[in-house]
Coordinates of C-alpha atoms in Angstrom, one line a residue:
M192 CA 87.6 118.3 104.1
S193 CA 89.8 115.4 104.5
T194 CA 92.1 115.7 107.6
P195 CA 95.6 116.2 106.3
V196 CA 98.2 113.6 107.0
I197 CA 102.0 114.3 107.7
R198 CA 104.7 112.5 108.0
T199 CA 107.4 113.0 110.5
P200 CA 110.9 111.9 110.3
E201 CA 112.9 109.9 112.8
L202 CA 116.6 109.6 112.2
A203 CA 118.7 106.6 113.8
L204 CA 121.9 108.6 114.6
T205 CA 125.2 106.8 114.9
T206 CA 128.8 108.2 115.9
D207 CA 129.5 108.5 112.0
G208 CA 126.3 110.5 111.1
I209 CA 122.8 109.0 110.1
A210 CA 122.3 105.4 110.1
S211 CA 118.7 105.4 108.5
V212 CA 115.7 107.4 108.2
S213 CA 112.2 106.4 108.7
F214 CA 108.6 108.4 108.7
R215 CA 106.1 108.4 111.4
W216 CA 102.7 108.6 109.2
A217 CA 100.3 110.8 111.4
R218 CA 96.5 112.2 110.7
C219 CA 96.1 115.4 112.1
V220 CA 92.8 115.7 113.9
P221 CA 92.3 119.2 115.8
G222 CA 93.5 118.5 119.8
K223 CA 95.0 114.9 119.2
E224 CA 97.6 112.9 116.7
E225 CA 96.7 109.4 115.9
A226 CA 99.2 107.6 114.2
M227 CA 98.5 105.3 111.3
S228 CA 100.2 102.4 113.0
H229 CA 99.3 99.8 110.3
A230 CA 101.5 102.1 108.0
D231 CA 105.1 100.0 109.0
E232 CA 103.3 96.9 110.2
N233 CA 103.9 93.7 108.0
R234 CA 101.0 91.2 107.8
A235 CA 100.4 87.9 106.4
V236 CA 98.3 87.5 103.5
T237 CA 97.3 85.1 101.0
V238 CA 96.1 85.6 97.2
R239 CA 92.5 84.6 97.1
A240 CA 92.5 85.3 93.2
R241 CA 94.6 86.0 90.1
W242 CA 93.0 87.4 87.2
D243 CA 94.0 89.2 83.9
A244 CA 92.4 92.6 84.3
A245 CA 93.8 94.0 81.0
T246 CA 96.7 93.0 78.1
D247 CA 99.7 92.7 80.4
I248 CA 98.2 93.8 83.7
R249 CA 97.5 91.0 86.5
A250 CA 95.0 91.8 89.4
L251 CA 95.3 90.2 92.5
E252 CA 93.0 90.1 95.5
L253 CA 94.9 89.4 98.8
V254 CA 93.1 88.5 102.1
A255 CA 94.3 88.4 105.5
A256 CA 96.1 85.2 106.5
D257 CA 94.0 84.8 109.7
G258 CA 90.8 86.1 108.1
A259 CA 90.4 89.4 110.3
A260 CA 89.6 92.4 108.1
L261 CA 92.3 94.6 106.7
P262 CA 92.9 98.4 107.6
A263 CA 91.0 100.8 105.8
A264 CA 92.4 102.8 103.1
E265 CA 91.4 105.7 101.4
A266 CA 91.6 106.7 97.9
G267 CA 95.2 106.7 96.5
A268 CA 96.7 104.6 99.4
H269 CA 99.0 101.8 98.1
I270 CA 100.3 98.6 100.2
D271 CA 104.0 97.5 99.9
L272 CA 104.1 94.2 98.4
H273 CA 106.9 91.9 99.9
L274 CA 107.6 89.1 97.1
P275 CA 109.3 85.9 97.9
N276 CA 112.2 86.9 95.9
G277 CA 113.0 89.3 98.2
L278 CA 111.7 92.4 96.2
V279 CA 109.4 95.1 97.4
R280 CA 107.2 96.7 95.4
Q281 CA 104.4 99.6 96.0
Y282 CA 101.0 99.0 94.5
S283 CA 97.8 101.2 94.6
I284 CA 94.9 99.9 96.1
M285 CA 92.1 99.7 93.6
E286 CA 88.8 99.9 95.6
P287 CA 89.6 101.8 99.1
G288 CA 87.4 101.9 101.4
A289 CA 85.8 101.2 105.2
P290 CA 87.6 98.3 106.5
P291 CA 87.8 95.9 103.6
D292 CA 88.1 92.1 103.5
S293 CA 90.5 92.1 100.9
Y294 CA 92.6 94.4 99.0
R295 CA 92.8 94.4 95.2
I296 CA 95.9 95.5 93.4
G297 CA 96.7 95.6 89.5
V298 CA 100.0 94.9 88.5
L299 CA 101.4 96.1 84.8
R300 CA 103.7 93.5 83.9
E301 CA 106.9 95.7 82.2
C302 CA 108.9 94.3 79.7
E303 CA 112.2 95.5 81.1
S304 CA 111.1 94.3 84.8
R305 CA 113.7 94.0 87.2
G306 CA 111.9 91.2 88.7
G307 CA 108.7 92.7 90.8
S308 CA 106.0 92.8 88.0
A309 CA 107.4 89.8 86.2
Y310 CA 107.2 87.7 89.6
V311 CA 103.6 88.8 90.2
A312 CA 102.5 88.0 86.5
D313 CA 104.9 84.9 85.9
E314 CA 104.7 82.9 89.6
L315 CA 102.1 84.4 92.0
S316 CA 99.1 81.9 92.2
A317 CA 95.8 81.9 94.1
G318 CA 96.6 80.7 97.8
D319 CA 100.0 81.8 97.4
P320 CA 101.0 83.5 100.9
L321 CA 102.5 86.9 100.7
T322 CA 103.4 89.4 103.5
I323 CA 102.2 93.1 102.8
S324 CA 102.9 96.4 105.0
G325 CA 100.5 99.7 104.6
P326 CA 98.1 100.9 103.4
R327 CA 99.8 104.3 102.9
N328 CA 98.7 107.1 101.4
H329 CA 101.2 110.1 100.3
F330 CA 98.0 111.5 98.0
V331 CA 95.2 112.0 100.0
L332 CA 92.4 113.7 98.5
D333 CA 90.8 116.9 100.0
E334 CA 87.2 116.6 99.1

């Protein structure tokens, strides 16, 4: 059975009320709580490869810019992709597992794109630098 994941809200209060809410992600382990600290960390990555996975779907393979392994991700995990045009979009990791040397994501090129999928489909190329955060998992499988 998989260990449940919880999120704990952390509020930034001001005299006028709540300024922001962020969530601390943690894995509940009997006897101790381990923060999934990588969930909110930004890390530099490079597009190692980009290809057409299907009609209107672009696949990207991302590797850490420093060559290190990326944090492990479970099935259902996603990353935040920080695009050079200022947008941040979430994409599911296609092949989760033990600390990988890359993440693979698929991006559907939306006809009515507000800039995220269009940028990935039309602008990104192998060798381009990006920033990601995560992985996060809102959909942990209970096996």
